[in-house]
Every structure is written in C-alpha cells, then in structure tokens.
Amino acid sequence: MAFLDFVPNLGRRVLLTIPNLGAAARFLLRSLVAVINRHFSIQQLLKQVYGFGVRSLLLMMVAAFFTGMVLGFQGYYALVRFGATSALGTLVALSLLRELGPVLTALLFAGRAGSALTAEISSMKATEQLNAMEMMAVNPFAWVVAPRLWAGIIVVPILCAIFDLVGILGGYLISVPVLGVDGGTFWAQMQSNVTFSGDILTGLFKALCFGLVVTWIAAWQGYAAQPTAEGVGNATTRSVVTASLAVLGLDFILTAFLFT
Amino acid sequence: MEKRAIDWWVGIFVLLGIAALMVLALRVGNLSGFAYNDGYVLHANFTNVGSLKVRSPVRLGGVTIGEVTHIGMDPKTFMAKVTMRIEPKVKLPTDTGASIYTEGLLGEQYVAVQPGGMPQELKPGGTITMTQSAVNIDQLIGQMVFDKASGSK
Amino acid sequence: MAAEALVELENVHFSRGPHLVLAGVDMRIPQGAIVSLMGASGGGKTTMLNLMAGTLAPQSGRIRVAGQDLQALDFEDLYRLRRRMGMLFQHSALFTDFSAFENVAFPLRRHFRLSEGILRKLVLMKLEAVGLRGAAGLMPAELSGGMARRVALARAVVMDPMLIFYDEPFTGLDPISVGIIATLIRRLNDALGATSILVSHDVQETFSIADYGYILAGGKIIAEGSPEVLRASDSELARQFLGGQPDGPVPFHYPARDNYATALMSSAAAGEVI
C-alpha cells in the first residue's frame, strides 16, 4: 500500500512544487533587482562578504589541501600502472579546476554559510524583524536579502579560485616530494594541458552559478520558513539538503553545456 | 566588528582571490606562454607531426629548452611546418636534427632536438632540415603484423 | 469624536485562506487619541494593525489613513506614508546584530543623511525619553524583556510619527515594566501629538490609558466607546471579555462531535484505557 501511495504523493508534491518555484523565482528577481534600491547598502554587502567569505576561508583551504593530496595519491596509483605518472599534474589540475573545486566549494559553502543564512533570515522573520523593517519603510529585500545574495555570487568564485590553487598545491606536495614524480614534468604537463578560458574560467563560471543557486535557495528557505522555532530548524536542514542536491544537479547540466 | 576592520578583511579576501586567479592563470594555465617570449624562432618541417600540439615542449637531452608555438601546413611541399621558440641562451648548430618522440607509451609528444657538430649556428627564423616524423603506432603495429605474416610464408 | 479622523475603515473584509478574519469592520479613529482594540486571541486584532499599515490588503472595503486611500497608493507612496507611522511589535523585533543605539538610529540612517552629531542627539533624546540613555551601547541580547520593549518603543517614535501602532505592548512583561510602558505610551502620544492604536487583551492597563476602545469578536466590532461606556456595556460577550469569565458566549469547551457521557460509555465498552 505504501508504494501505491507513492504515486499520488509524488503528484501532489510536484503540484505543490510548481507554484513554490514560481514564488521562489519572483523572490530571486526582486532581490537581485533590489541592488538599485535606495536602501541597498554597500556596507551591508561588505559585511556579508566578510561573513561568507573571510570566515569560510580557513575551512575552504583545509578542505582544498586534503582534496588535492588525496587526488595526488589516487591519481599516482592509477597512473603508475601505465607508466603515465607524468600526467599526474594534468590529472590533479583538471579534476580540481573543472569539477572538484567548484562543486566542493559550493557544497561546503551551502553547509557553512547557506545554513547560517537560512537560520538568520528565518529567525528575523520569526521575531518580526522583517515586519519591523517593512513598517519603518525600509525594503527588506534591499536591506537584508540583496546584499546576501550578491555576496554569495561574489564570494563563491573567489573561494573557488583559492580552493583550486590550494588543492593543486596539496597535489603537488604529495606528488613531487613524497611520491617522487618529477617536479618539472608535473608543472609542464599541467601547463600544456590546462587552458585558461576552457578550464579555469569555465570552472569559476560554474562556481558563480553555484554561488547564486546556493544563496538563493538558502535565502528563500529562510524567507518562506514557518516563523516558529521548529520552522527555523526545519528550514535550515532543508536549505542544506536542497542546495547540495541543486549544486550536483546543476553541475551535471553545466558540465554538459560547458565542456562539450 | 569594527567597520574599518571588515573593509580591510574584505579587501584582503578579494585580493587573495585575484592573486589565486593570477597564479592559476600563469602557473597552471596556458597563459604562462610568456615563459619563452624572449626566445628565438626556429622552424622544422615534418611529414607527420602525430599528435604534437601547440605548447608541446621542445627538448634537448631531456631538458626542456622551448616550446611549439604554431603548427601549420606548407601548401607547396605538403609538409607540416612546426614553429618553435627556443631559449635565447641555447644556440644550435646548423646541422641540428629534430624528431618527434612520445613520452612513455601513452604520454604526450614532444620535439627532441639533436645538435650536430657544425661551427655555424642556426639563425633566428632558420629551419631545421634533418627531421624525423612522429612514429605512428598503428602503422608500426600493422607493419609488424605484415612482416610476421610475410616472413612465415 | 468631534476631532478629525486619522484612520477610517469602511466595511473591511479580510480572510486568510478559507478562514474569515474580519467580516465587515467600520472604524473611525480620531486624531490625537489612544484607541484600543481588544478581543480574544486570534480574533484579527493584529491583522487590523497590518491592514492599517498597508502590509496586508483587505479583500473588500476601504481603509483611509490621513485622508489617503491605502488601496489606491503605489509602493513608493505607501512607503512614504509608512515613514510617518511607528509600530511597537509584540516581540520588540529589535535587530539582533545592532546595539540599542543603532536600532533606534536605524530608521533615521535609512531615510535621512544626518551628520553623526545630530543623529546622536536625536537618538539619545528618544532613548532618554524611555529612560534608557545609559543602555545605548548594549546589544539586544543584553537587555531584559522590558528594556527591549522600551528600546523598540524609542525606535518606533524616532521619526516622530503621526500614527503609532502597539501590538500587545504589555504581553510577557513584569508588572513594573507594564506600568512603565503604559505611562510611556500615554506620554509619548501627547508629547508627539500622535494618534495611537493599541492592540491588547490586558484590559486594566489598556483602560487606564485609552480614550476609546473597540471590542472585536467573530470578525466584527461588538462594542465600542470610552472605557466607562464599555464597562457598562450590556453585550454579554463584552462583559465576558472584560470580566475575564471562563465561560459565556465564548464557550469553555471546544465543540465536540458527541456528548462526553456517551463518549465515556462507548470507550469503556470497547475496553480502552483513557
């Protein structure tokens, strides 16, 4: 029976999702446009860039370092069987620049900054702070949502660039001093196979899309949350889960479009 | 948090991002082609360049001394014309030879130069005449199979 | 009621989904008065404040504030009108990442370009009026409930509004704080020459400061008048509300499908343990 319920449940969920999606899209548009509103403040934007970016920097760097080292190890053991360890630099760099950098940055960002953003906006709603703003004739989209959304769009590509670089460094430190791959070959191979526009910039473009999507989902979940303590908790969980899935799904689509 | 402090941190953060992008571009990506910018140009004609690409290394005794900057076709001779940039401090004699080799079995291809013994040096823009084309593995295997077959007859 | 009406409601209907909240409300709030809206919880009092502030729109009927029809105003004009309104929220709604000073300064900073000196004077003046100049540097988390309410009050009046809304200003406060807030509401209203609309179910405190009162029930106004008139009201509902009797026209029991005795019998017969 439980399985038979699945079909109508799925139908209901889809039917509920479509108007929600419409509302979320309108929310995104209103917030993005609010950047020209009188109440949009650069100071608020900087504050959010600080909160999202500077405060996630250490996390990103540690994660990137380990990711790069693991890539170095695994790549080495895969390539050494074919005597192709000279391609290790290429492998590490391309994996990071095209996929792992943007995706891992976005996932970590969703967990670190996205969840905090949802909790912040939903508790602002629960404690009537958004209403209070509205009553003071300050547009909450311009003052609260827009700076956070734009901060996400700005911060994630920057974090991604740093992630890529630190990851490659981690890969280098494992490959060359530890596993004994020739350092010159490592860099030379990497340089001859990585293109600036095709690999580095497209990777960063991916990160930009992810930044937009993650902050959008996080802000929307916060804005649409039930204004209760339980609602805040639920929204935070949903924000991370939805944002992570959205990143992975979008990554597939972007990869199909950008790298073919 | 003090406003000024936030401004500073954000500034540092953005600079860090730009610096990371610069390093990626120059050290990891293709934009480091400036490395041999001050090098001089040599040409070499091959009947077959295989999978040689722009930016493939040029080596002498295993040491990278330059890179391939352009691969074209000479419409008169139907030869592939490879243009290279060589480090200025490496002066090659006129009877230098050039071959296309593969690094390992599956590695990338590169141009290997073998200097001759002539006292005159190749001038910038000069052409290496003694060349050996890329080994075509398919052809090689085919030839081997054919030789075996005809030998057993 | 001779004074000019600042807020006028004409036959306002409002429903939230299938639930009818207001079913034809008429109201006329005179300039300079403190008017209280009373009624049971969930009776649409806060909704009425939101309607008057234009954050919600009625399904039908007309709402006029300072002679302007709220439904006819566009976004910009509505915001301009709201600059002349202040609201004290039930949970104070202070911005948690700003100090008390910055909270009060917030509307000024957003709407005017003032020099830091003038801004400081204005903000401290309002904080002094609520007795919290000394707490200007504290964060909302460091304030007690009563103090937070007073800071929020200072923020609500910092733009010298013509109309101030109070949403349950006494809820969750100790008796001393309740007394302080009540006194402040009266004093600020008279000092600013403003009009105040007070939503509350604290009958005693409300009647001690209000000039006029409305009692809402079932989406309609069932009684109105000055506190004395309301106290003497012959409406049973009004008397139950003002007297705080547990049973009356608003029943103690939520309606059940069957009789309690039969329910007991049938569950006993089925061998259930209650």
XYZ file of C-alpha atoms in Angstrom:
687
model
C 0.000 0.000 0.000
C 2.801 2.306 0.911
C 4.097 2.017 -2.596
C 0.690 2.735 -4.112
C 0.524 5.907 -2.031
C 3.801 6.932 -3.541
C 2.364 7.897 -6.915
C -0.362 10.319 -5.747
C 2.046 11.680 -3.131
C 4.574 12.370 -5.819
C 1.900 14.039 -7.909
C 0.856 16.225 -5.011
C 4.431 17.187 -4.297
C 5.047 18.149 -7.899
C 1.857 20.199 -7.982
C 2.913 21.937 -4.771
C 6.416 22.491 -6.063
C 5.481 24.353 -9.224
C 3.809 27.374 -7.570
C 6.563 27.330 -4.943
C 9.121 27.505 -7.701
C 7.294 30.456 -9.192
C 7.270 32.255 -5.855
C 10.946 31.478 -5.344
C 11.784 32.814 -8.802
C 9.911 36.036 -8.104
C 11.749 36.300 -4.804
C 15.091 35.925 -6.608
C 14.220 38.547 -9.187
C 13.001 41.044 -6.615
C 16.145 40.574 -4.570
C 18.549 40.826 -7.482
C 16.842 43.962 -8.755
C 16.836 45.468 -5.255
C 20.514 46.225 -5.808
C 19.410 49.509 -7.374
C 17.062 50.253 -4.474
C 17.773 53.247 -2.273
C 18.067 51.009 0.757
C 20.741 48.749 -0.702
C 23.948 49.424 1.148
C 27.499 48.614 0.081
C 28.424 48.470 3.748
C 25.931 45.635 4.253
C 27.302 43.870 1.184
C 30.847 44.077 2.561
C 29.648 42.781 5.901
C 28.156 39.748 4.160
C 31.246 39.192 2.010
C 33.169 39.175 5.248
C 30.744 36.759 6.890
C 30.523 34.388 3.917
C 33.995 34.679 2.525
C 36.598 35.610 5.071
C 35.069 33.398 7.713
C 34.881 30.333 5.436
C 38.357 30.842 4.050
C 40.221 28.635 6.502
C 37.688 25.826 6.127
C 37.981 26.010 2.344
C 41.759 25.987 2.409
C 41.986 22.986 4.713
C 39.404 21.087 2.656
C 41.177 22.006 -0.574
C 44.553 20.943 0.745
C 43.328 17.497 1.721
C 41.371 17.091 -1.503
C 44.469 17.902 -3.520
C 46.607 15.471 -1.543
C 44.086 12.662 -1.985
C 43.909 13.389 -5.698
C 47.691 13.204 -5.859
C 47.771 9.837 -4.123
C 44.911 8.224 -6.004
C 45.984 9.643 -9.325
C 49.513 8.372 -8.767
C 48.444 4.799 -8.023
C 46.106 4.773 -11.001
C 48.664 6.220 -13.414
C 51.764 4.384 -12.219
C 50.420 1.114 -13.653
C 50.544 2.603 -17.135
C 53.810 4.356 -16.557
C 51.977 7.585 -17.089
C 52.742 9.397 -13.844
C 53.927 12.302 -15.946
C 50.232 13.066 -16.454
C 49.645 13.427 -12.697
C 49.847 17.222 -12.740
C 47.289 17.369 -15.503
C 45.003 14.980 -13.675
C 45.135 16.880 -10.397
C 44.693 20.279 -12.019
C 41.888 19.327 -14.382
C 39.927 17.439 -11.715
C 40.140 20.413 -9.399
C 39.571 23.182 -11.902
C 36.692 21.598 -13.752
C 34.788 19.667 -11.101
C 36.023 19.297 -7.575
C 36.897 22.939 -6.994
C 33.526 24.430 -7.893
C 31.418 21.561 -6.544
C 33.206 21.102 -3.221
C 33.389 24.852 -2.671
C 29.664 25.120 -3.276
C 28.817 22.163 -1.035
C 30.975 23.461 1.797
C 29.523 26.924 1.262
C 25.994 25.524 1.486
C 26.841 23.819 4.760
C 28.812 26.660 6.270
C 27.239 29.883 5.030
C 23.970 28.715 3.453
C 22.624 27.128 6.618
C 23.595 30.163 8.674
C 21.890 32.411 6.139
C 18.657 30.412 6.293
C 18.701 30.420 10.080
C 19.368 34.151 10.144
C 16.598 35.144 7.743
C 14.042 32.756 9.195
C 14.680 33.910 12.744
C 14.500 37.515 11.583
C 11.105 36.612 10.233
C 10.071 34.726 13.381
C 10.999 37.660 15.623
C 9.187 40.120 13.333
C 12.381 41.907 12.358
C 11.409 41.760 8.690
C 7.972 43.163 9.500
C 9.550 45.869 11.609
C 11.730 46.850 8.675
C 8.731 46.973 6.400
C 6.981 49.197 8.954
C 9.965 51.528 9.019
C 9.562 51.865 5.263
C 12.824 50.040 4.616
C 12.541 47.419 1.911
C 13.743 44.155 3.477
C 14.654 42.825 0.031
C 17.077 45.666 -0.455
C 18.423 45.776 3.062
C 18.512 42.096 4.021
C 18.216 39.776 1.040
C 20.004 41.567 -1.798
C 23.347 42.085 -0.008
C 23.415 38.422 0.981
C 22.529 37.205 -2.482
C 25.138 39.369 -4.182
C 27.705 38.459 -1.555
C 27.118 34.786 -2.396
C 27.582 35.484 -6.100
C 30.823 37.358 -5.435
C 32.266 35.128 -2.745
C 31.894 31.626 -4.184
C 34.048 32.176 -7.315
C 36.744 33.792 -5.172
C 36.653 30.905 -2.726
C 36.726 28.520 -5.671
C 39.857 30.126 -7.140
C 41.570 29.829 -3.777
C 40.310 26.243 -3.420
C 41.729 25.329 -6.841
C 45.095 26.828 -6.074
C 45.470 25.314 -2.611
C 44.262 21.957 -3.933
C 46.838 21.938 -6.712
C 49.470 22.860 -4.162
C 48.362 19.940 -1.988
C 48.530 17.636 -5.001
C 51.999 18.922 -5.815
C 53.259 18.390 -2.280
C 52.164 14.751 -2.360
C 53.225 14.009 -5.930
C 56.632 15.581 -6.060
C 58.354 15.462 -2.651
C 56.510 12.384 -1.344
C 55.837 10.144 -4.343
C 58.837 11.258 -6.333
C 57.181 12.444 -9.556
C 59.427 14.850 -11.441
C 58.510 18.390 -10.493
C 59.249 19.890 -13.872
C 57.094 17.325 -15.630
C 54.305 17.878 -13.089
C 54.039 21.575 -13.884
C 54.929 21.375 -17.557
C 52.331 18.709 -18.268
C 49.769 20.688 -16.326
C 50.576 23.866 -18.191
C 50.382 22.277 -21.597
C 47.014 20.672 -20.947
C 45.162 23.285 -18.913
C 43.702 26.192 -20.830
C 42.858 29.454 -19.148
C 39.453 30.023 -20.712
C 38.433 26.428 -21.251
C 39.261 25.063 -17.827
C 39.986 27.804 -15.313
C 37.359 30.348 -16.315
C 34.620 27.821 -17.019
C 35.276 26.292 -13.601
C 34.935 29.694 -11.996
C 31.787 30.346 -14.013
C 30.371 27.154 -12.582
C 31.255 28.393 -9.112
C 29.439 31.648 -9.798
C 26.292 29.776 -10.818
C 26.555 27.610 -7.722
C 27.012 30.670 -5.523
C 23.847 32.179 -6.921
C 21.845 28.972 -6.564
C 23.039 28.150 -3.045
C 22.388 31.619 -1.645
C 19.094 31.817 -3.484
C 17.883 28.538 -2.009
C 19.182 29.419 1.446
C 17.584 32.857 1.461
C 14.311 31.589 0.048
C 14.085 28.756 2.556
C 14.636 31.280 5.308
C 12.112 33.703 3.893
C 9.452 31.050 3.347
C 10.026 29.292 6.690
C 7.331 28.905 9.302
C 8.019 31.687 11.807
C 8.500 29.358 14.757
C 11.486 27.768 16.462
C 10.685 24.461 14.786
C 10.195 26.156 11.433
C 13.636 27.730 11.677
C 15.226 24.349 12.380
C 13.382 22.621 9.546
C 14.224 25.374 7.102
C 17.926 25.144 7.938
C 18.035 21.413 7.268
C 16.013 21.767 4.093
C 18.240 24.570 2.910
C 21.423 22.477 3.085
C 19.837 19.390 1.536
C 18.131 21.263 -1.300
C 21.141 23.439 -2.029
C 23.517 20.459 -2.117
C 21.291 18.485 -4.468
C 20.772 21.536 -6.633
C 24.541 22.021 -6.906
C 25.096 18.428 -8.006
C 22.226 18.514 -10.481
C 23.225 21.861 -11.897
C 26.817 20.655 -12.141
C 25.717 17.901 -14.495
C 23.816 20.354 -16.696
C 26.614 22.907 -16.728
C 29.224 20.265 -17.488
C 27.147 19.021 -20.395
C 26.887 22.556 -21.780
C 30.315 23.959 -20.991
C 32.695 21.105 -21.684
C 31.375 19.623 -24.901
C 33.136 44.107 14.347
C 34.579 47.464 13.519
C 33.549 48.724 10.071
C 37.122 49.530 9.067
C 38.286 46.075 10.056
C 35.603 44.494 7.878
C 36.653 46.662 4.955
C 40.242 45.557 5.425
C 39.399 41.888 5.640
C 37.134 42.021 2.612
C 39.830 43.848 0.680
C 42.394 41.223 1.614
C 39.941 38.475 0.705
C 39.270 39.906 -2.750
C 42.993 40.449 -3.363
C 43.645 36.870 -2.321
C 41.080 35.727 -4.859
C 42.648 37.804 -7.617
C 46.104 36.566 -6.668
C 44.859 32.966 -6.778
C 43.413 33.572 -10.230
C 46.678 35.125 -11.423
C 48.717 32.198 -10.156
C 46.269 29.764 -11.710
C 46.461 31.615 -14.999
C 50.248 31.903 -15.086
C 51.462 28.801 -13.314
C 48.717 26.275 -14.066
C 47.029 27.538 -17.164
C 48.068 28.311 -20.648
C 48.789 31.978 -20.096
C 52.311 31.210 -18.919
C 53.273 31.011 -22.599
C 55.213 34.184 -21.895
C 57.914 31.975 -20.455
C 59.746 31.717 -23.818
C 58.689 35.115 -25.038
C 62.218 36.320 -25.335
C 63.235 33.157 -27.192
C 64.085 33.000 -30.868
C 62.037 31.258 -33.519
C 63.007 28.131 -35.429
C 61.053 26.135 -37.961
C 61.107 22.466 -38.788
C 59.233 20.552 -41.473
C 57.906 17.079 -40.780
C 55.963 14.693 -42.952
C 53.841 13.747 -39.944
C 53.536 15.548 -36.621
C 51.308 12.947 -34.967
C 49.505 14.424 -32.018
C 52.005 17.202 -31.407
C 50.216 20.317 -30.143
C 50.896 23.961 -29.665
C 52.713 24.325 -26.324
C 54.267 20.867 -26.592
C 57.787 21.058 -25.175
C 60.972 21.174 -27.184
C 63.758 19.186 -25.509
C 67.450 18.728 -25.811
C 68.811 15.734 -23.969
C 65.585 15.580 -21.945
C 65.777 19.181 -20.819
C 63.019 21.491 -21.964
C 64.548 24.370 -23.896
C 61.476 25.742 -25.654
C 58.008 25.092 -26.870
C 55.973 24.673 -30.022
C 54.165 27.903 -30.829
C 52.470 27.079 -34.094
C 51.776 24.098 -36.334
C 50.844 24.718 -39.956
C 50.920 23.159 -43.381
C 53.215 24.236 -46.154
C 50.854 24.255 -49.147
C 53.638 23.728 -51.654
C 55.513 20.828 -50.124
C 52.587 19.332 -48.200
C 54.842 19.139 -45.171
C 53.733 20.014 -41.674
C 55.538 23.152 -40.586
C 56.245 23.374 -36.865
C 57.273 26.705 -35.382
C 59.143 26.707 -32.068
C 60.507 29.213 -29.635
C 63.875 28.339 -28.129
C 65.566 29.827 -25.081
C 67.990 32.503 -26.287
C 70.970 31.090 -24.426
C 70.715 27.781 -26.315
C 72.499 28.200 -29.674
C 72.018 25.291 -32.041
C 74.374 24.377 -34.918
C 73.045 24.370 -38.480
C 73.148 20.572 -38.787
C 70.806 20.077 -35.840
C 68.180 17.385 -36.265
C 64.636 17.327 -34.896
C 62.447 14.320 -34.128
C 59.017 13.869 -32.636
C 59.033 11.410 -29.775
C 56.438 10.139 -27.377
C 56.939 10.273 -23.661
C 56.410 6.728 -22.424
C 53.917 4.574 -24.250
C 50.897 6.795 -23.741
C 52.458 10.109 -22.817
C 52.358 13.291 -24.808
C 54.536 14.005 -27.792
C 57.416 16.424 -27.869
C 60.064 17.688 -30.213
C 63.544 16.385 -29.449
C 66.467 18.239 -30.999
C 69.862 16.604 -31.576
C 72.622 19.140 -32.070
C 75.182 18.408 -34.777
C 78.845 19.420 -34.913
C 78.944 22.347 -37.353
C 80.522 25.568 -36.069
C 77.838 27.799 -37.628
C 74.715 28.455 -35.577
C 71.136 28.417 -36.752
C 69.911 31.995 -37.066
C 66.563 33.049 -35.571
C 63.860 32.184 -38.088
C 66.008 29.415 -39.542
C 64.758 25.985 -40.462
C 65.912 22.610 -39.203
C 66.191 20.404 -42.245
C 67.004 16.994 -40.832
C 63.782 15.801 -39.303
C 62.282 12.534 -38.244
C 58.494 12.378 -38.083
C 56.306 11.082 -35.329
C 56.085 7.348 -35.018
C 52.620 6.221 -35.904
C 51.857 3.349 -33.564
C 49.016 1.974 -35.711
C 51.299 1.884 -38.709
C 54.047 0.310 -36.645
C 51.822 -2.463 -35.392
C 50.393 -3.009 -38.844
C 53.878 -3.252 -40.311
C 54.942 -5.698 -37.629
C 51.947 -7.932 -38.253
C 52.528 -7.738 -42.006
C 56.235 -8.605 -41.609
C 55.395 -11.545 -39.422
C 52.833 -12.766 -41.903
C 55.111 -12.457 -44.895
C 58.087 -13.919 -43.009
C 56.240 -17.082 -42.078
C 55.329 -17.759 -45.653
C -15.419 62.143 18.475
C -15.523 65.615 17.092
C -11.868 65.602 16.069
C -10.902 64.785 12.507
C -10.471 61.085 11.810
C -6.917 59.994 11.097
C -7.779 56.408 10.272
C -11.046 55.302 8.766
C -12.182 51.773 7.970
C -15.265 51.176 5.879
C -16.845 47.748 5.700
C -13.488 45.942 5.672
C -13.493 42.235 4.899
C -10.390 40.098 5.216
C -9.921 36.370 5.047
C -6.867 34.198 5.356
C -7.467 31.237 3.083
C -10.892 29.842 3.902
C -10.869 31.456 7.338
C -12.804 34.715 7.553
C -10.913 37.020 9.914
C -12.770 40.310 9.520
C -16.370 40.412 8.356
C -17.299 43.990 7.718
C -15.496 46.289 10.154
C -16.208 50.025 10.341
C -13.993 52.198 12.443
C -13.137 55.836 12.818
C -10.076 56.752 14.809
C -9.856 60.416 15.779
C -6.645 62.413 15.692
C -4.715 62.602 18.931
C -6.495 59.765 20.697
C -5.280 56.494 22.127
C -7.636 53.868 20.818
C -7.560 50.298 21.975
C -8.583 47.231 20.036
C -9.467 44.344 22.243
C -10.648 40.845 21.616
C -9.814 37.205 22.139
C -6.533 35.809 20.845
C -6.622 35.031 17.151
C -9.522 37.434 16.718
C -7.923 39.503 13.983
C -6.554 42.370 16.045
C -3.008 42.165 14.717
C -4.452 41.698 11.242
C -6.208 45.018 11.649
C -2.954 46.759 12.508
C -1.366 45.251 9.422
C -4.285 46.440 7.299
C -3.958 49.972 8.633
C -0.210 49.916 7.979
C -0.796 48.612 4.478
C 1.272 45.456 4.942
C -1.887 43.484 4.203
C -4.668 44.375 1.798
C -8.351 43.727 2.521
C -10.475 41.622 0.172
C -13.069 44.370 0.141
C -13.779 47.636 1.884
C -11.771 50.805 2.172
C -9.045 51.953 4.548
C -8.050 55.587 4.673
C -5.077 56.881 6.633
C -4.519 60.636 6.824
C -7.009 61.084 4.015
C -5.224 58.657 1.652
C -6.845 55.509 0.417
C -4.284 52.749 1.096
C -5.542 50.559 -1.762
C -5.005 53.340 -4.263
C -1.414 54.024 -3.227
C 1.519 52.574 -5.122
C 4.522 51.021 -3.445
C 6.523 54.238 -3.182
C 3.672 56.304 -1.766
C 2.835 53.606 0.721
C 6.430 53.575 1.902
C 6.376 57.358 2.148
C 3.238 57.163 4.263
C 4.798 54.500 6.475
C 7.658 56.800 7.347
C 5.057 58.702 9.339
C 3.950 55.575 11.174
C 5.648 53.760 14.006
C 4.990 50.303 15.322
C 5.901 48.539 18.526
C 5.939 44.802 17.956
C 4.923 42.114 20.360
C 8.401 40.612 20.456
C 10.069 44.036 20.247
C 11.647 42.955 16.925
C 14.957 44.636 17.664
C 17.686 43.888 15.123
C 19.830 41.394 16.936
C 23.140 42.397 15.372
C 22.766 46.096 16.189
C 23.217 47.809 19.552
C 20.308 49.613 21.202
C 21.658 52.896 19.834
C 21.942 51.566 16.281
C 18.479 50.054 16.487
C 16.972 53.418 17.308
C 19.172 55.128 14.730
C 18.215 52.654 12.009
C 15.163 54.470 10.539
C 16.997 57.800 10.632
C 20.061 56.403 8.917
C 17.969 54.747 6.228
C 15.813 57.747 5.401
C 17.936 60.809 6.056
C 21.512 61.858 5.608
C 22.241 63.305 9.017
C 25.566 64.250 10.479
C 26.741 61.892 13.178
C 26.356 64.615 15.804
C 22.723 65.402 15.036
C 21.892 61.739 14.726
C 23.432 61.094 18.119
C 21.401 63.869 19.684
C 18.138 62.645 18.189
C 18.704 59.043 19.183
C 19.844 59.821 22.711
C 16.856 62.132 23.137
C 14.477 59.274 22.354
C 16.417 56.838 24.498
C 16.324 59.357 27.337
C 12.552 59.611 26.903
C 12.226 55.901 27.568
C 14.820 56.095 30.339
C 17.476 54.017 28.618
C 20.105 56.509 27.522
C 22.539 54.609 29.724
C 21.841 51.381 27.833
C 22.595 52.842 24.404
C 25.660 50.657 23.919
C 24.066 47.366 24.924
C 23.131 44.655 22.432
C 19.525 43.376 22.347
C 20.607 40.083 23.916
C 21.868 42.003 26.960
C 18.553 43.782 27.535
C 15.731 42.478 29.711
C 12.318 41.997 28.095
C 11.026 45.276 29.488
C 14.117 47.197 28.414
C 13.987 45.685 24.929
C 10.365 46.795 24.653
C 11.346 50.307 25.651
C 14.190 50.446 23.126
C 11.741 49.228 20.486
C 9.378 51.990 21.603
C 12.120 54.571 21.199
C 12.771 53.176 17.713
C 9.058 53.321 16.855
C 8.859 57.018 17.687
C 12.279 58.165 16.476
C 10.798 59.507 13.228
C 8.172 61.480 15.191
C 5.266 59.573 13.664
C 1.704 60.792 13.377
C 0.375 57.310 13.979
C 1.787 54.711 16.357
C 0.685 51.089 16.469
C 1.200 48.965 19.540
C 0.880 45.222 19.102
C 0.383 43.596 22.509
C 2.746 46.002 24.276
C 2.151 44.504 27.735
C 2.456 40.814 26.945
C 5.194 38.931 28.737
C 6.324 41.801 30.961
C 6.541 42.090 34.722
C 4.062 44.470 36.442
C 6.630 47.254 36.823
C 7.537 47.161 33.142
C 3.845 47.076 32.226
C 3.303 50.230 34.250
C 6.313 51.914 32.645
C 5.212 51.036 29.114
C 1.661 52.202 29.762
C 2.880 55.541 31.091
C 5.257 55.919 28.154
C 2.532 55.235 25.621
C 0.370 57.987 27.085
C 3.260 60.425 27.497
C 4.704 59.880 24.023
C 1.307 60.132 22.398
C 0.650 63.505 23.995
C 4.185 64.824 23.570
C 4.294 63.973 19.860
C 0.692 64.933 19.181
C 0.350 61.497 17.630
C -2.501 59.058 17.421
C -2.021 55.648 18.971
C -3.731 52.390 18.228
C -3.253 49.793 20.874
C -3.942 46.100 20.427
C -4.101 44.286 23.713
C -6.033 41.888 25.840
C -4.758 43.398 29.066
C -7.993 45.120 29.992
C -6.933 47.013 33.127
C -3.753 48.573 31.734
C -5.393 49.376 28.446
C -8.350 51.098 30.040
C -6.064 53.137 32.262
C -4.612 54.952 29.250
C -7.051 54.540 26.355
C -9.508 57.238 25.342
C -11.689 54.947 23.329
C -11.977 51.225 22.796
C -13.289 48.656 20.363
C -14.013 45.050 21.195
C -13.712 42.617 18.336
C -15.258 39.186 18.239
C -16.092 36.895 15.369
C -14.650 39.351 12.888
C -16.991 42.145 13.891
C -16.988 45.002 16.352
C -19.343 44.049 19.140
C -18.857 47.040 21.376
C -17.195 50.445 21.244
C -16.933 53.528 23.367
C -14.929 55.081 26.132
C -13.727 52.723 28.879
C -16.638 53.703 31.101
C -19.138 53.039 28.367
C -17.544 49.674 27.603
C -17.535 48.617 31.215
C -21.244 49.374 31.382
C -21.879 47.609 28.087
C -24.879 45.338 28.024
C -23.296 42.998 25.473
C -22.777 39.631 27.111
C -19.697 38.983 25.038
C -18.142 42.264 26.062
C -18.889 41.598 29.682
C -17.372 38.135 29.490
C -14.244 39.520 27.912
C -13.805 42.463 30.240
C -14.617 40.400 33.307
C -12.441 37.519 32.247
C -15.104 34.862 32.874
C -14.064 31.424 31.596
C -17.456 30.506 30.197
C -20.044 32.566 28.401
C -20.817 33.405 24.788
C -17.253 32.303 24.054
C -17.620 28.707 25.251
C -15.094 26.985 27.505
C -15.464 23.729 25.566
C -14.225 23.382 22.068
C -17.214 21.828 20.300
C -17.013 18.019 20.211
C -18.966 15.717 17.953
C -20.687 13.777 20.700
C -21.720 14.058 24.291
C -18.964 13.481 26.902
C -21.031 10.916 28.832
C -21.726 8.812 25.751
C -18.080 9.079 24.727
C -17.040 7.734 28.136
C -19.508 4.900 27.927
C -18.524 3.811 24.472
C -14.802 3.832 25.193
C -15.396 1.878 28.421
C -17.366 -0.667 26.447
C -14.533 -1.011 23.964
C -12.176 -1.681 26.863
C -9.944 1.306 26.194
C -7.935 2.935 28.893
C -8.341 6.660 28.900
